[in-house]
Amino acid sequence: MMPGPTHSTLLNPAQAQRLRLAFDDDRDAETFFLRLERYGPELLDSLRAVYLERAGGLLERLLEIMLHAYHTRPADLKRLDEARLLSPDWLQSPTMVGYVAYADRFAGTLRGVQDHVNYLENLGVTYLHLMPLLRPREGQNDGGYAVADYRSVRPDLGTMDDLSALARDLRGRGISLVLDLVLNHVAREHEWAEKARAGEDQYRDYFHLFADRGLPDAYEATLPEVFPDFAPGNFTWDDHAGEGGAGGWVWTTFNTYQWDLNWGNPDVLAEFVDIILNLANRGVEVFRLDAIAFMWKRLGTDSQNQPEVHHLTRALRAAARIVAPAVAFKAEAIVGPGDLIHYLGTGTHHGRVSDMAYHNSLMVQLWSSLASRDTRLMEEALRAFPPKPTNTTWGLYVRCHDDIGWAIGDTDAARVGISGPGHRHFLSDFYSGEFPGSFARGLVFQFNPATGDRRISGSAASLAGLETALEGGDEALIKLAVGRLLLLHTVILGFGGVPLLYMGDELALLGDYGYADTPEHAADNRWVHRPRMDWELAQEVRDHPDTPAGQVNAGLRWRIAVRKTLPHLHASIEPQVIASPDPRVLMLRRDHPLGVLLEVYNFSEERVVLPAYVLRGHLGEDAHDALSRSAFHLTRPTVTLDPYRALWLTAPEVSA
Ligand code: GLC
């Protein structure tokens, strides 16, 4: 007798019978049915919440897609599925270290990346996010985020088979391949959009199209602008977007050539389940859910973070879990903490949506504290952060390919007695280098005169002061810039989550001002911090660890190695912010069953003297600093922290 699902709510007997017949192998069938029992109810529940009476029909379609994907899933990936089910906390482990790179800028092609896997392995990387590499539209394509075909690779990078081969190679070395899944929009040149423009009703329903400005104007009243400078507004006129070949308005949150998808149409969900499973069967292990906050539109709101987004994610994840439980989801939701936590799951979604989310707030606070030499605002912001579900993790970063928007909450600012708008203004001045005495060199991105917002582009090294210091040739200033870069990276390595090193930051690469000479990039200064990998420098830093780049590199490698030895850094443990006796110093405490880890970070270029009793209260008299691998006695009345110094202190028996 073949096994079958026991949840009668999910399948009727005829459906269950049909499904059974789709398997020749009993064990295979059993695995599928067990997973269906576990995740099917979640899937159906979320489909019902979004698609109401259309949910049943949609589930049948999804089952077909899932069955096909399950049957075609390669044996080594099925093995990975089993391994992951045995280690469900794999993404939370302190051994995880991420690296983020553009395949072409890192190594030319996918095969080129394969030739450089040793480099990544050597750095300790276990998670490789290759920036958008599916075939984008020609010309401007928002760094690949305007996908024209989800089933082929950008031709100059290679083929789908190269992608599978690379994934296999990475997997063999314990490195998970991470790809972007652009969910909110497709390129105007995508087949679906082309068909919609050709008047095919079925595909017109894949998008948000309007005959006149009536609804767009009504929506626009409460919508923010993502690119106010080069793509103002949220709707674009298209000569063929109207009914019967007439012109019409298309929802385009981002650039005019990125058409927002209508997730209210079940066909769109079915398409993406198929796309996800297809890529998962190619060996993609983590999907970065791009711009996920914008997926659902609602009149009278900012059309971000709508409840349907979480149901859709839960449905996509449940489908992925049934076929490919090795796969994890990472939410790219650059939203406030109160909204962000829902992407990791609250209420009935607790721990059932994305497995990971970017901690944008920490990134912003790192740069904010570095500029103000004051960690009180960061303390407030972190304290106000709701705890995440214990089975989820953060994506932690110092820099990424995007600009930095000063997501500083007015309430947090008020709590430490400063003005939100005033501080945001200061940070923009500081990081564009306009503020007198600023060490930073960055560029203003998307100045919005309506809100006063000035976001910032720039490489980590340039923002941390290395560019200006090298120009001035002052050794002391260079040392401080190196100290800042290492400090920020130490925080993300020690926060509990997957640290995401952004390509080039391990070599302290400066801004690449040549972007302005490339016509497709000139208008978008985010390209200043998307440099090409400098392989000569990568070699040089190994031979000359005393140069600034060499010090950053060696320092990072050391910290990565130390991180991997500390069980306290498991992401299921929440860091607690400890009241610091000095505003320049941030203190975080992690309580692991093995003991306490106290992290101490000096965010200033000054030597800070702390009363030792504060640390002693957490650790006793004889602590151990994991970062310097040395005893750290707390018997004296004070502790002196050098500029930008970090300590990871444990009690001695823990590190023994
Ligand atoms: C995400 C990407 C960004 C892109 C946008 C639109 O925010 O990180 O680079 O412009 O989505 O896809």
Short mmCIF file of C-alpha atoms and ligand atoms in Angstrom, two decimals, residues 142 145 182 185 227 254 258 288 290-291 332 401-402 526 530, ligand 1:
data_model
loop_
_atom_site.label_atom_id
_atom_site.label_comp_id
_atom_site.label_asym_id
_atom_site.label_seq_id
_atom_site.Cartn_x
_atom_site.Cartn_y
_atom_site.Cartn_z
CA ASP A 142 19.61 48.29 -13.14
CA TYR A 145 17.60 43.66 -11.75
CA VAL A 182 13.57 39.45 -8.74
CA HIS A 185 9.12 43.27 -11.58
CA PHE A 227 14.44 56.73 -7.70
CA PHE A 254 11.77 51.32 -9.91
CA GLN A 258 11.01 47.49 -14.81
CA ARG A 288 17.51 36.66 -2.27
CA ASP A 290 14.63 41.22 -4.25
CA ALA A 291 12.52 44.27 -3.38
CA GLU A 332 15.59 42.01 0.84
CA HIS A 401 25.90 47.17 -4.07
CA ASP A 402 23.20 49.70 -3.15
CA ARG A 526 26.04 53.29 -7.17
CA ARG A 530 30.85 48.19 -7.71
C1 GLC B 1 16.86 46.00 -4.89
C2 GLC B 1 18.27 45.97 -5.42
C3 GLC B 1 18.55 47.24 -6.16
C4 GLC B 1 17.57 47.37 -7.28
C5 GLC B 1 16.13 47.22 -6.80
C6 GLC B 1 15.18 47.00 -7.94
O1 GLC B 1 16.66 46.98 -3.96
O2 GLC B 1 19.16 45.77 -4.36
O3 GLC B 1 19.86 47.28 -6.64
O4 GLC B 1 17.72 48.63 -7.88
O5 GLC B 1 15.96 46.13 -5.94
O6 GLC B 1 15.26 45.68 -8.41
#
